Amino acid sequence: MSDSTAGAAGLLLGRRTYEIFTATWPYADDTDPAVAAMNTMPKYVASRTLTHLEWANSTLLGADVAAEVIGIKDRADGEFLVLGSGEFLRTLIEHDLVDEYRLLVFPLLLGDGKKLFDDGTTRRPLALVDTTASTSGVLINTYRRADG
């Protein structure tokens, strides 16, 4: 996961995830390549309430989030990561703006929680392209669109 983070062109974040990250990552040890990447890469934040972003290289997305993300993807070379940001991710899914999913399955039962894919989510076939097991038993499953 550190390699994916360090090699990303940028981050797409929802407000809550941005607020959690901005309280931690700017103060983390920059000798870790993933930390250094997170602090220097472009960060695009979807929020209806924030007006000012303090974390370096952060940009607030406007009202038409889908159109702005399309523009960002068109201008950039590389992949953008969405970490956390469930509500924002559901918006990206709704507008068919997710090219690849890296879903981490942890060996832990928690009970109820938020669904990533709501009941109204449009059905889109995915193909498993990679799976890796970490030493702690976490499965990292990578899926891409099955239709191209």
mmCIF file of N, CA and C in Angstrom:
data_model
loop_
_atom_site.group_PDB
_atom_site.id
_atom_site.type_symbol
_atom_site.label_atom_id
_atom_site.label_comp_id
_atom_site.label_asym_id
_atom_site.label_seq_id
_atom_site.Cartn_x
_atom_site.Cartn_y
_atom_site.Cartn_z
ATOM 1 N N MET A 1 0.827 -1.195 0.000
ATOM 2 C CA MET A 1 0.000 0.000 0.000
ATOM 3 C C MET A 1 0.867 1.252 0.000
ATOM 4 N N SER A 2 2.012 1.185 0.662
ATOM 5 C CA SER A 2 2.918 2.340 0.671
ATOM 6 C C SER A 2 3.393 2.667 -0.732
ATOM 7 N N ASP A 3 3.690 1.629 -1.530
ATOM 8 C CA ASP A 3 4.121 1.855 -2.911
ATOM 9 C C ASP A 3 3.029 2.520 -3.729
ATOM 10 N N SER A 4 1.782 2.079 -3.544
ATOM 11 C CA SER A 4 0.660 2.688 -4.263
ATOM 12 C C SER A 4 0.506 4.149 -3.892
ATOM 13 N N THR A 5 0.635 4.437 -2.614
ATOM 14 C CA THR A 5 0.493 5.817 -2.147
ATOM 15 C C THR A 5 1.630 6.671 -2.675
ATOM 16 N N ALA A 6 2.855 6.191 -2.536
ATOM 17 C CA ALA A 6 4.021 6.975 -2.966
ATOM 18 C C ALA A 6 4.015 7.214 -4.465
ATOM 19 N N GLY A 7 3.422 6.302 -5.247
ATOM 20 C CA GLY A 7 3.430 6.443 -6.697
ATOM 21 C C GLY A 7 2.221 7.133 -7.290
ATOM 22 N N ALA A 8 1.288 7.574 -6.461
ATOM 23 C CA ALA A 8 0.060 8.188 -6.962
ATOM 24 C C ALA A 8 0.285 9.612 -7.454
ATOM 25 N N ALA A 9 -0.550 10.012 -8.401
ATOM 26 C CA ALA A 9 -0.500 11.383 -8.919
ATOM 27 C C ALA A 9 -1.160 12.362 -7.958
ATOM 28 N N GLY A 10 -2.024 11.854 -7.089
ATOM 29 C CA GLY A 10 -2.697 12.722 -6.136
ATOM 30 C C GLY A 10 -3.771 11.985 -5.369
ATOM 31 N N LEU A 11 -4.417 12.717 -4.486
ATOM 32 C CA LEU A 11 -5.489 12.168 -3.650
ATOM 33 C C LEU A 11 -6.799 12.885 -3.940
ATOM 34 N N LEU A 12 -7.879 12.135 -3.918
ATOM 35 C CA LEU A 12 -9.230 12.678 -3.948
ATOM 36 C C LEU A 12 -9.839 12.329 -2.601
ATOM 37 N N LEU A 13 -10.259 13.337 -1.847
ATOM 38 C CA LEU A 13 -10.714 13.116 -0.473
ATOM 39 C C LEU A 13 -12.033 13.807 -0.197
ATOM 40 N N GLY A 14 -12.832 13.172 0.624
ATOM 41 C CA GLY A 14 -14.015 13.817 1.160
ATOM 42 C C GLY A 14 -13.626 14.672 2.360
ATOM 43 N N ARG A 15 -14.544 15.502 2.818
ATOM 44 C CA ARG A 15 -14.250 16.437 3.907
ATOM 45 C C ARG A 15 -13.803 15.745 5.181
ATOM 46 N N ARG A 16 -14.552 14.741 5.630
ATOM 47 C CA ARG A 16 -14.208 14.098 6.901
ATOM 48 C C ARG A 16 -12.827 13.451 6.852
ATOM 49 N N THR A 17 -12.537 12.749 5.771
ATOM 50 C CA THR A 17 -11.221 12.118 5.648
ATOM 51 C C THR A 17 -10.137 13.184 5.582
ATOM 52 N N TYR A 18 -10.386 14.259 4.844
ATOM 53 C CA TYR A 18 -9.408 15.352 4.773
ATOM 54 C C TYR A 18 -9.112 15.896 6.171
ATOM 55 N N GLU A 19 -10.146 16.131 6.959
ATOM 56 C CA GLU A 19 -9.943 16.690 8.300
ATOM 57 C C GLU A 19 -9.153 15.728 9.186
ATOM 58 N N ILE A 20 -9.423 14.435 9.080
ATOM 59 C CA ILE A 20 -8.661 13.448 9.854
ATOM 60 C C ILE A 20 -7.205 13.433 9.388
ATOM 61 N N PHE A 21 -6.997 13.386 8.077
ATOM 62 C CA PHE A 21 -5.634 13.322 7.528
ATOM 63 C C PHE A 21 -4.839 14.585 7.832
ATOM 64 N N THR A 22 -5.467 15.744 7.721
ATOM 65 C CA THR A 22 -4.736 17.000 7.909
ATOM 66 C C THR A 22 -4.329 17.209 9.365
ATOM 67 N N ALA A 23 -4.951 16.481 10.277
ATOM 68 C CA ALA A 23 -4.562 16.553 11.687
ATOM 69 C C ALA A 23 -3.372 15.640 11.985
ATOM 70 N N THR A 24 -3.014 14.769 11.038
ATOM 71 C CA THR A 24 -1.963 13.778 11.285
ATOM 72 C C THR A 24 -0.802 13.845 10.293
ATOM 73 N N TRP A 25 -1.094 13.713 9.003
ATOM 74 C CA TRP A 25 -0.046 13.532 8.000
ATOM 75 C C TRP A 25 0.961 14.666 7.898
ATOM 76 N N PRO A 26 0.575 15.938 8.008
ATOM 77 C CA PRO A 26 1.588 16.995 7.911
ATOM 78 C C PRO A 26 2.647 16.920 9.021
ATOM 79 N N TYR A 27 2.338 16.214 10.097
ATOM 80 C CA TYR A 27 3.241 16.131 11.246
ATOM 81 C C TYR A 27 3.951 14.786 11.341
ATOM 82 N N ALA A 28 3.682 13.896 10.387
ATOM 83 C CA ALA A 28 4.291 12.561 10.393
ATOM 84 C C ALA A 28 5.720 12.627 9.863
ATOM 85 N N ASP A 29 6.462 11.567 10.061
ATOM 86 C CA ASP A 29 7.869 11.474 9.677
ATOM 87 C C ASP A 29 8.021 11.399 8.160
ATOM 88 N N ASP A 30 8.528 12.487 7.560
ATOM 89 C CA ASP A 30 8.678 12.575 6.109
ATOM 90 C C ASP A 30 9.782 11.690 5.545
ATOM 91 N N THR A 31 10.515 10.964 6.397
ATOM 92 C CA THR A 31 11.520 10.056 5.859
ATOM 93 C C THR A 31 10.864 8.803 5.282
ATOM 94 N N ASP A 32 9.618 8.540 5.649
ATOM 95 C CA ASP A 32 8.846 7.456 5.051
ATOM 96 C C ASP A 32 8.357 7.951 3.683
ATOM 97 N N PRO A 33 8.664 7.236 2.588
ATOM 98 C CA PRO A 33 8.277 7.696 1.253
ATOM 99 C C PRO A 33 6.773 7.931 1.083
ATOM 100 N N ALA A 34 5.942 7.114 1.731
ATOM 101 C CA ALA A 34 4.497 7.305 1.623
ATOM 102 C C ALA A 34 4.067 8.594 2.308
ATOM 103 N N VAL A 35 4.656 8.901 3.440
ATOM 104 C CA VAL A 35 4.338 10.146 4.161
ATOM 105 C C VAL A 35 4.788 11.344 3.330
ATOM 106 N N ALA A 36 6.004 11.292 2.825
ATOM 107 C CA ALA A 36 6.519 12.387 1.999
ATOM 108 C C ALA A 36 5.622 12.610 0.783
ATOM 109 N N ALA A 37 5.194 11.522 0.154
ATOM 110 C CA ALA A 37 4.317 11.639 -1.015
ATOM 111 C C ALA A 37 2.980 12.268 -0.640
ATOM 112 N N MET A 38 2.390 11.800 0.462
ATOM 113 C CA MET A 38 1.095 12.342 0.886
ATOM 114 C C MET A 38 1.182 13.840 1.148
ATOM 115 N N ASN A 39 2.294 14.284 1.719
ATOM 116 C CA ASN A 39 2.419 15.696 2.068
ATOM 117 C C ASN A 39 2.740 16.587 0.877
ATOM 118 N N THR A 40 3.286 16.027 -0.203
ATOM 119 C CA THR A 40 3.663 16.865 -1.350
ATOM 120 C C THR A 40 2.720 16.736 -2.537
ATOM 121 N N MET A 41 2.024 15.610 -2.667
ATOM 122 C CA MET A 41 1.170 15.419 -3.843
ATOM 123 C C MET A 41 -0.061 16.320 -3.799
ATOM 124 N N PRO A 42 -0.673 16.571 -4.959
ATOM 125 C CA PRO A 42 -1.921 17.335 -4.992
ATOM 126 C C PRO A 42 -3.041 16.582 -4.279
ATOM 127 N N LYS A 43 -3.851 17.339 -3.546
ATOM 128 C CA LYS A 43 -4.995 16.777 -2.841
ATOM 129 C C LYS A 43 -6.227 17.580 -3.243
ATOM 130 N N TYR A 44 -7.254 16.892 -3.691
ATOM 131 C CA TYR A 44 -8.498 17.529 -4.115
ATOM 132 C C TYR A 44 -9.583 17.101 -3.145
ATOM 133 N N VAL A 45 -10.271 18.088 -2.582
ATOM 134 C CA VAL A 45 -11.189 17.830 -1.475
ATOM 135 C C VAL A 45 -12.608 18.227 -1.852
ATOM 136 N N ALA A 46 -13.528 17.282 -1.687
ATOM 137 C CA ALA A 46 -14.948 17.543 -1.908
ATOM 138 C C ALA A 46 -15.567 17.934 -0.575
ATOM 139 N N SER A 47 -16.123 19.136 -0.526
ATOM 140 C CA SER A 47 -16.760 19.603 0.708
ATOM 141 C C SER A 47 -17.783 20.675 0.385
ATOM 142 N N ARG A 48 -18.901 20.617 1.088
ATOM 143 C CA ARG A 48 -19.914 21.671 0.980
ATOM 144 C C ARG A 48 -19.737 22.724 2.069
ATOM 145 N N THR A 49 -18.840 22.444 3.054
ATOM 146 C CA THR A 49 -18.727 23.336 4.206
ATOM 147 C C THR A 49 -17.363 24.002 4.361
ATOM 148 N N LEU A 50 -16.296 23.343 3.932
ATOM 149 C CA LEU A 50 -14.966 23.946 4.091
ATOM 150 C C LEU A 50 -14.785 25.107 3.115
ATOM 151 N N THR A 51 -14.082 26.127 3.571
ATOM 152 C CA THR A 51 -13.771 27.259 2.695
ATOM 153 C C THR A 51 -12.265 27.484 2.570
ATOM 154 N N HIS A 52 -11.502 26.883 3.479
ATOM 155 C CA HIS A 52 -10.048 27.058 3.485
ATOM 156 C C HIS A 52 -9.396 25.713 3.807
ATOM 157 N N LEU A 53 -8.348 25.387 3.054
ATOM 158 C CA LEU A 53 -7.625 24.138 3.273
ATOM 159 C C LEU A 53 -6.192 24.459 3.654
ATOM 160 N N GLU A 54 -5.718 23.870 4.756
ATOM 161 C CA GLU A 54 -4.389 24.197 5.273
ATOM 162 C C GLU A 54 -3.293 23.236 4.842
ATOM 163 N N TRP A 55 -3.623 22.000 4.548
ATOM 164 C CA TRP A 55 -2.611 21.011 4.189
ATOM 165 C C TRP A 55 -2.024 21.379 2.837
ATOM 166 N N ALA A 56 -0.714 21.351 2.714
ATOM 167 C CA ALA A 56 -0.020 21.765 1.490
ATOM 168 C C ALA A 56 -0.586 21.076 0.252
ATOM 169 N N ASN A 57 -0.687 21.844 -0.822
ATOM 170 C CA ASN A 57 -1.125 21.356 -2.138
ATOM 171 C C ASN A 57 -2.554 20.825 -2.142
ATOM 172 N N SER A 58 -3.408 21.396 -1.301
ATOM 173 C CA SER A 58 -4.813 20.986 -1.246
ATOM 174 C C SER A 58 -5.671 21.987 -1.997
ATOM 175 N N THR A 59 -6.622 21.464 -2.762
ATOM 176 C CA THR A 59 -7.530 22.289 -3.555
ATOM 177 C C THR A 59 -8.953 21.861 -3.260
ATOM 178 N N LEU A 60 -9.801 22.827 -3.040
ATOM 179 C CA LEU A 60 -11.214 22.569 -2.782
ATOM 180 C C LEU A 60 -11.942 22.418 -4.114
ATOM 181 N N LEU A 61 -12.668 21.316 -4.263
ATOM 182 C CA LEU A 61 -13.451 21.101 -5.476
ATOM 183 C C LEU A 61 -14.719 21.943 -5.413
ATOM 184 N N GLY A 62 -15.210 22.340 -6.570
ATOM 185 C CA GLY A 62 -16.422 23.148 -6.649
ATOM 186 C C GLY A 62 -17.678 22.305 -6.561
ATOM 187 N N ALA A 63 -18.800 22.929 -6.868
ATOM 188 C CA ALA A 63 -20.108 22.291 -6.721
ATOM 189 C C ALA A 63 -20.288 21.092 -7.655
ATOM 190 N N ASP A 64 -19.752 21.160 -8.877
ATOM 191 C CA ASP A 64 -19.887 20.056 -9.822
ATOM 192 C C ASP A 64 -18.671 19.143 -9.698
ATOM 193 N N VAL A 65 -18.670 18.338 -8.646
ATOM 194 C CA VAL A 65 -17.530 17.484 -8.307
ATOM 195 C C VAL A 65 -17.195 16.534 -9.455
ATOM 196 N N ALA A 66 -18.209 15.921 -10.053
ATOM 197 C CA ALA A 66 -17.964 14.946 -11.125
ATOM 198 C C ALA A 66 -17.214 15.597 -12.288
ATOM 199 N N ALA A 67 -17.653 16.765 -12.731
ATOM 200 C CA ALA A 67 -16.990 17.454 -13.842
ATOM 201 C C ALA A 67 -15.562 17.836 -13.471
ATOM 202 N N GLU A 68 -15.355 18.266 -12.246
ATOM 203 C CA GLU A 68 -14.003 18.641 -11.825
ATOM 204 C C GLU A 68 -13.077 17.427 -11.784
ATOM 205 N N VAL A 69 -13.576 16.290 -11.295
ATOM 206 C CA VAL A 69 -12.753 15.085 -11.250
ATOM 207 C C VAL A 69 -12.407 14.626 -12.669
ATOM 208 N N ILE A 70 -13.346 14.713 -13.584
ATOM 209 C CA ILE A 70 -13.057 14.368 -14.983
ATOM 210 C C ILE A 70 -11.926 15.244 -15.511
ATOM 211 N N GLY A 71 -11.979 16.553 -15.238
ATOM 212 C CA GLY A 71 -10.927 17.471 -15.669
ATOM 213 C C GLY A 71 -9.582 17.144 -15.049
ATOM 214 N N ILE A 72 -9.583 16.817 -13.776
ATOM 215 C CA ILE A 72 -8.339 16.463 -13.067
ATOM 216 C C ILE A 72 -7.740 15.205 -13.689
ATOM 217 N N LYS A 73 -8.574 14.185 -13.919
ATOM 218 C CA LYS A 73 -8.090 12.942 -14.515
ATOM 219 C C LYS A 73 -7.546 13.179 -15.921
ATOM 220 N N ASP A 74 -8.202 14.064 -16.692
ATOM 221 C CA ASP A 74 -7.755 14.355 -18.061
ATOM 222 C C ASP A 74 -6.409 15.066 -18.090
ATOM 223 N N ARG A 75 -6.153 15.907 -17.101
ATOM 224 C CA ARG A 75 -4.912 16.703 -17.073
ATOM 225 C C ARG A 75 -3.738 15.972 -16.436
ATOM 226 N N ALA A 76 -3.998 14.961 -15.675
ATOM 227 C CA ALA A 76 -2.943 14.318 -14.884
ATOM 228 C C ALA A 76 -2.365 13.099 -15.590
ATOM 229 N N ASP A 77 -1.151 12.792 -15.196
ATOM 230 C CA ASP A 77 -0.493 11.574 -15.653
ATOM 231 C C ASP A 77 -0.322 10.674 -14.434
ATOM 232 N N GLY A 78 -1.105 9.627 -14.355
ATOM 233 C CA GLY A 78 -1.022 8.730 -13.209
ATOM 234 C C GLY A 78 -2.373 8.546 -12.565
ATOM 235 N N GLU A 79 -2.371 7.738 -11.519
ATOM 236 C CA GLU A 79 -3.630 7.423 -10.846
ATOM 237 C C GLU A 79 -3.836 8.279 -9.602
ATOM 238 N N PHE A 80 -5.095 8.488 -9.288
ATOM 239 C CA PHE A 80 -5.476 9.198 -8.078
ATOM 240 C C PHE A 80 -6.064 8.200 -7.104
ATOM 241 N N LEU A 81 -5.743 8.372 -5.835
ATOM 242 C CA LEU A 81 -6.240 7.489 -4.796
ATOM 243 C C LEU A 81 -7.381 8.154 -4.042
ATOM 244 N N VAL A 82 -8.354 7.352 -3.683
ATOM 245 C CA VAL A 82 -9.409 7.774 -2.769
ATOM 246 C C VAL A 82 -9.241 6.893 -1.547
ATOM 247 N N LEU A 83 -8.923 7.497 -0.424
ATOM 248 C CA LEU A 83 -8.752 6.771 0.830
ATOM 249 C C LEU A 83 -9.898 7.170 1.751
ATOM 250 N N GLY A 84 -10.584 6.175 2.284
ATOM 251 C CA GLY A 84 -11.752 6.506 3.113
ATOM 252 C C GLY A 84 -12.778 7.207 2.246
ATOM 253 N N SER A 85 -13.294 8.330 2.721
ATOM 254 C CA SER A 85 -14.148 9.212 1.912
ATOM 255 C C SER A 85 -15.348 8.499 1.310
ATOM 256 N N GLY A 86 -16.051 7.708 2.127
ATOM 257 C CA GLY A 86 -17.152 6.883 1.647
ATOM 258 C C GLY A 86 -18.232 7.630 0.895
ATOM 259 N N GLU A 87 -18.708 8.741 1.426
ATOM 260 C CA GLU A 87 -19.777 9.483 0.753
ATOM 261 C C GLU A 87 -19.283 10.035 -0.581
ATOM 262 N N PHE A 88 -18.083 10.592 -0.592
ATOM 263 C CA PHE A 88 -17.489 11.117 -1.819
ATOM 264 C C PHE A 88 -17.267 9.985 -2.823
ATOM 265 N N LEU A 89 -16.792 8.843 -2.366
ATOM 266 C CA LEU A 89 -16.563 7.702 -3.247
ATOM 267 C C LEU A 89 -17.866 7.249 -3.890
ATOM 268 N N ARG A 90 -18.955 7.250 -3.132
ATOM 269 C CA ARG A 90 -20.246 6.867 -3.714
ATOM 270 C C ARG A 90 -20.644 7.829 -4.835
ATOM 271 N N THR A 91 -20.303 9.103 -4.707
ATOM 272 C CA THR A 91 -20.561 10.067 -5.783
ATOM 273 C C THR A 91 -19.727 9.712 -7.013
ATOM 274 N N LEU A 92 -18.463 9.369 -6.813
ATOM 275 C CA LEU A 92 -17.605 8.980 -7.933
ATOM 276 C C LEU A 92 -18.130 7.719 -8.614
ATOM 277 N N ILE A 93 -18.590 6.754 -7.826
ATOM 278 C CA ILE A 93 -19.149 5.521 -8.382
ATOM 279 C C ILE A 93 -20.407 5.836 -9.195
ATOM 280 N N GLU A 94 -21.258 6.680 -8.643
ATOM 281 C CA GLU A 94 -22.510 7.058 -9.316
ATOM 282 C C GLU A 94 -22.242 7.646 -10.694
ATOM 283 N N HIS A 95 -21.157 8.405 -10.831
ATOM 284 C CA HIS A 95 -20.810 9.042 -12.103
ATOM 285 C C HIS A 95 -19.823 8.216 -12.920
ATOM 286 N N ASP A 96 -19.615 6.964 -12.529
ATOM 287 C CA ASP A 96 -18.746 6.023 -13.241
ATOM 288 C C ASP A 96 -17.327 6.562 -13.410
ATOM 289 N N LEU A 97 -16.766 7.109 -12.325
ATOM 290 C CA LEU A 97 -15.436 7.713 -12.362
ATOM 291 C C LEU A 97 -14.372 6.884 -11.648
ATOM 292 N N VAL A 98 -14.699 5.659 -11.279
ATOM 293 C CA VAL A 98 -13.727 4.787 -10.613
ATOM 294 C C VAL A 98 -13.262 3.738 -11.624
ATOM 295 N N ASP A 99 -11.967 3.733 -11.912
ATOM 296 C CA ASP A 99 -11.407 2.786 -12.875
ATOM 297 C C ASP A 99 -10.930 1.502 -12.212
ATOM 298 N N GLU A 100 -10.536 1.598 -10.952
ATOM 299 C CA GLU A 100 -9.976 0.438 -10.261
ATOM 300 C C GLU A 100 -10.316 0.536 -8.777
ATOM 301 N N TYR A 101 -10.619 -0.607 -8.187
ATOM 302 C CA TYR A 101 -10.899 -0.690 -6.761
ATOM 303 C C TYR A 101 -9.811 -1.539 -6.113
ATOM 304 N N ARG A 102 -9.252 -1.038 -5.015
ATOM 305 C CA ARG A 102 -8.372 -1.845 -4.171
ATOM 306 C C ARG A 102 -9.080 -1.979 -2.836
ATOM 307 N N LEU A 103 -9.677 -3.126 -2.650
ATOM 308 C CA LEU A 103 -10.480 -3.354 -1.457
ATOM 309 C C LEU A 103 -9.692 -4.201 -0.478
ATOM 310 N N LEU A 104 -9.550 -3.690 0.731
ATOM 311 C CA LEU A 104 -8.816 -4.389 1.774
ATOM 312 C C LEU A 104 -9.814 -5.132 2.661
ATOM 313 N N VAL A 105 -9.586 -6.404 2.824
ATOM 314 C CA VAL A 105 -10.443 -7.237 3.666
ATOM 315 C C VAL A 105 -9.632 -7.617 4.895
ATOM 316 N N PHE A 106 -10.091 -7.142 6.057
ATOM 317 C CA PHE A 106 -9.395 -7.377 7.313
ATOM 318 C C PHE A 106 -10.006 -8.579 8.025
ATOM 319 N N PRO A 107 -9.190 -9.404 8.672
ATOM 320 C CA PRO A 107 -9.706 -10.573 9.394
ATOM 321 C C PRO A 107 -10.284 -10.163 10.745
ATOM 322 N N LEU A 108 -11.413 -9.458 10.691
ATOM 323 C CA LEU A 108 -12.018 -8.899 11.893
ATOM 324 C C LEU A 108 -13.510 -8.738 11.658
ATOM 325 N N LEU A 109 -14.329 -9.198 12.589
ATOM 326 C CA LEU A 109 -15.764 -9.012 12.495
ATOM 327 C C LEU A 109 -16.170 -7.838 13.368
ATOM 328 N N LEU A 110 -16.877 -6.886 12.772
ATOM 329 C CA LEU A 110 -17.268 -5.688 13.508
ATOM 330 C C LEU A 110 -18.773 -5.564 13.698
ATOM 331 N N GLY A 111 -19.558 -6.234 12.897
ATOM 332 C CA GLY A 111 -21.002 -6.052 12.978
ATOM 333 C C GLY A 111 -21.462 -5.053 11.944
ATOM 334 N N ASP A 112 -22.414 -4.209 12.320
ATOM 335 C CA ASP A 112 -22.963 -3.235 11.383
ATOM 336 C C ASP A 112 -21.946 -2.165 11.040
ATOM 337 N N GLY A 113 -22.110 -1.590 9.872
ATOM 338 C CA GLY A 113 -21.245 -0.497 9.437
ATOM 339 C C GLY A 113 -21.816 0.119 8.182
ATOM 340 N N LYS A 114 -21.135 1.121 7.672
ATOM 341 C CA LYS A 114 -21.570 1.783 6.451
ATOM 342 C C LYS A 114 -21.276 0.896 5.250
ATOM 343 N N LYS A 115 -22.189 0.913 4.299
ATOM 344 C CA LYS A 115 -22.000 0.167 3.069
ATOM 345 C C LYS A 115 -21.234 1.031 2.070
ATOM 346 N N LEU A 116 -20.279 0.437 1.395
ATOM 347 C CA LEU A 116 -19.593 1.140 0.317
ATOM 348 C C LEU A 116 -20.508 1.230 -0.899
ATOM 349 N N PHE A 117 -21.185 0.137 -1.196
ATOM 350 C CA PHE A 117 -22.085 0.096 -2.342
ATOM 351 C C PHE A 117 -23.518 0.105 -1.832
ATOM 352 N N ASP A 118 -24.188 1.243 -2.006
ATOM 353 C CA ASP A 118 -25.565 1.384 -1.544
ATOM 354 C C ASP A 118 -26.502 0.513 -2.364
ATOM 355 N N ASP A 119 -27.720 0.328 -1.838
ATOM 356 C CA ASP A 119 -28.725 -0.474 -2.538
ATOM 357 C C ASP A 119 -29.026 0.073 -3.930
ATOM 358 N N GLY A 120 -28.902 1.375 -4.133
ATOM 359 C CA GLY A 120 -29.206 1.985 -5.431
ATOM 360 C C GLY A 120 -28.031 2.040 -6.396
ATOM 361 N N THR A 121 -26.893 1.468 -6.021
ATOM 362 C CA THR A 121 -25.710 1.509 -6.875
ATOM 363 C C THR A 121 -25.949 0.729 -8.160
ATOM 364 N N THR A 122 -25.600 1.355 -9.290
ATOM 365 C CA THR A 122 -25.741 0.695 -10.586
ATOM 366 C C THR A 122 -24.809 -0.510 -10.653
ATOM 367 N N ARG A 123 -25.332 -1.612 -11.157
ATOM 368 C CA ARG A 123 -24.542 -2.841 -11.271
ATOM 369 C C ARG A 123 -23.484 -2.662 -12.351
ATOM 370 N N ARG A 124 -22.225 -2.904 -11.984
ATOM 371 C CA ARG A 124 -21.111 -2.836 -12.928
ATOM 372 C C ARG A 124 -20.228 -4.055 -12.694
ATOM 373 N N PRO A 125 -20.031 -4.867 -13.708
ATOM 374 C CA PRO A 125 -19.190 -6.050 -13.510
ATOM 375 C C PRO A 125 -17.724 -5.666 -13.312
ATOM 376 N N LEU A 126 -17.077 -6.345 -12.352
ATOM 377 C CA LEU A 126 -15.667 -6.125 -12.059
ATOM 378 C C LEU A 126 -14.908 -7.431 -12.255
ATOM 379 N N ALA A 127 -13.636 -7.298 -12.598
ATOM 380 C CA ALA A 127 -12.767 -8.463 -12.742
ATOM 381 C C ALA A 127 -11.650 -8.362 -11.716
ATOM 382 N N LEU A 128 -11.417 -9.449 -10.997
ATOM 383 C CA LEU A 128 -10.312 -9.502 -10.047
ATOM 384 C C LEU A 128 -9.015 -9.604 -10.847
ATOM 385 N N VAL A 129 -8.102 -8.625 -10.646
ATOM 386 C CA VAL A 129 -6.843 -8.627 -11.397
ATOM 387 C C VAL A 129 -5.636 -8.922 -10.515
ATOM 388 N N ASP A 130 -5.816 -8.831 -9.202
ATOM 389 C CA ASP A 130 -4.710 -9.143 -8.302
ATOM 390 C C ASP A 130 -5.252 -9.326 -6.896
ATOM 391 N N THR A 131 -4.618 -10.186 -6.153
ATOM 392 C CA THR A 131 -4.905 -10.313 -4.732
ATOM 393 C C THR A 131 -3.598 -10.616 -4.013
ATOM 394 N N THR A 132 -3.403 -9.945 -2.903
ATOM 395 C CA THR A 132 -2.194 -10.109 -2.110
ATOM 396 C C THR A 132 -2.603 -10.251 -0.654
ATOM 397 N N ALA A 133 -1.966 -11.167 0.037
ATOM 398 C CA ALA A 133 -2.211 -11.329 1.470
ATOM 399 C C ALA A 133 -1.039 -10.736 2.231
ATOM 400 N N SER A 134 -1.340 -9.859 3.181
ATOM 401 C CA SER A 134 -0.285 -9.293 4.013
ATOM 402 C C SER A 134 0.096 -10.307 5.098
ATOM 403 N N THR A 135 1.168 -10.028 5.799
ATOM 404 C CA THR A 135 1.609 -10.928 6.872
ATOM 405 C C THR A 135 0.611 -10.966 8.028
ATOM 406 N N SER A 136 -0.229 -9.928 8.144
ATOM 407 C CA SER A 136 -1.228 -9.905 9.214
ATOM 408 C C SER A 136 -2.567 -10.502 8.780
ATOM 409 N N GLY A 137 -2.627 -11.005 7.538
ATOM 410 C CA GLY A 137 -3.849 -11.641 7.067
ATOM 411 C C GLY A 137 -4.799 -10.724 6.324
ATOM 412 N N VAL A 138 -4.424 -9.477 6.114
ATOM 413 C CA VAL A 138 -5.253 -8.555 5.338
ATOM 414 C C VAL A 138 -5.128 -8.933 3.867
ATOM 415 N N LEU A 139 -6.268 -9.062 3.184
ATOM 416 C CA LEU A 139 -6.261 -9.319 1.755
ATOM 417 C C LEU A 139 -6.433 -8.008 1.014
ATOM 418 N N ILE A 140 -5.558 -7.766 0.052
ATOM 419 C CA ILE A 140 -5.652 -6.574 -0.797
ATOM 420 C C ILE A 140 -6.093 -7.070 -2.156
ATOM 421 N N ASN A 141 -7.361 -6.828 -2.474
ATOM 422 C CA ASN A 141 -7.957 -7.300 -3.718
ATOM 423 C C ASN A 141 -8.108 -6.131 -4.683
ATOM 424 N N THR A 142 -7.583 -6.302 -5.881
ATOM 425 C CA THR A 142 -7.650 -5.256 -6.899
ATOM 426 C C THR A 142 -8.615 -5.700 -7.998
ATOM 427 N N TYR A 143 -9.588 -4.830 -8.263
ATOM 428 C CA TYR A 143 -10.604 -5.099 -9.281
ATOM 429 C C TYR A 143 -10.596 -3.967 -10.302
ATOM 430 N N ARG A 144 -10.828 -4.342 -11.556
ATOM 431 C CA ARG A 144 -11.031 -3.363 -12.632
ATOM 432 C C ARG A 144 -12.336 -3.683 -13.302
ATOM 433 N N ARG A 145 -12.796 -2.738 -14.090
ATOM 434 C CA ARG A 145 -14.032 -2.955 -14.828
ATOM 435 C C ARG A 145 -13.899 -4.186 -15.716
ATOM 436 N N ALA A 146 -14.891 -5.040 -15.693
ATOM 437 C CA ALA A 146 -14.859 -6.245 -16.524
ATOM 438 C C ALA A 146 -15.213 -5.916 -17.971
ATOM 439 N N ASP A 147 -15.824 -4.749 -18.187
ATOM 440 C CA ASP A 147 -16.250 -4.370 -19.528
ATOM 441 C C ASP A 147 -15.233 -3.480 -20.245
ATOM 442 N N GLY A 148 -14.004 -3.471 -19.775
ATOM 443 C CA GLY A 148 -12.969 -2.706 -20.463
ATOM 444 C C GLY A 148 -12.342 -1.759 -19.559
#
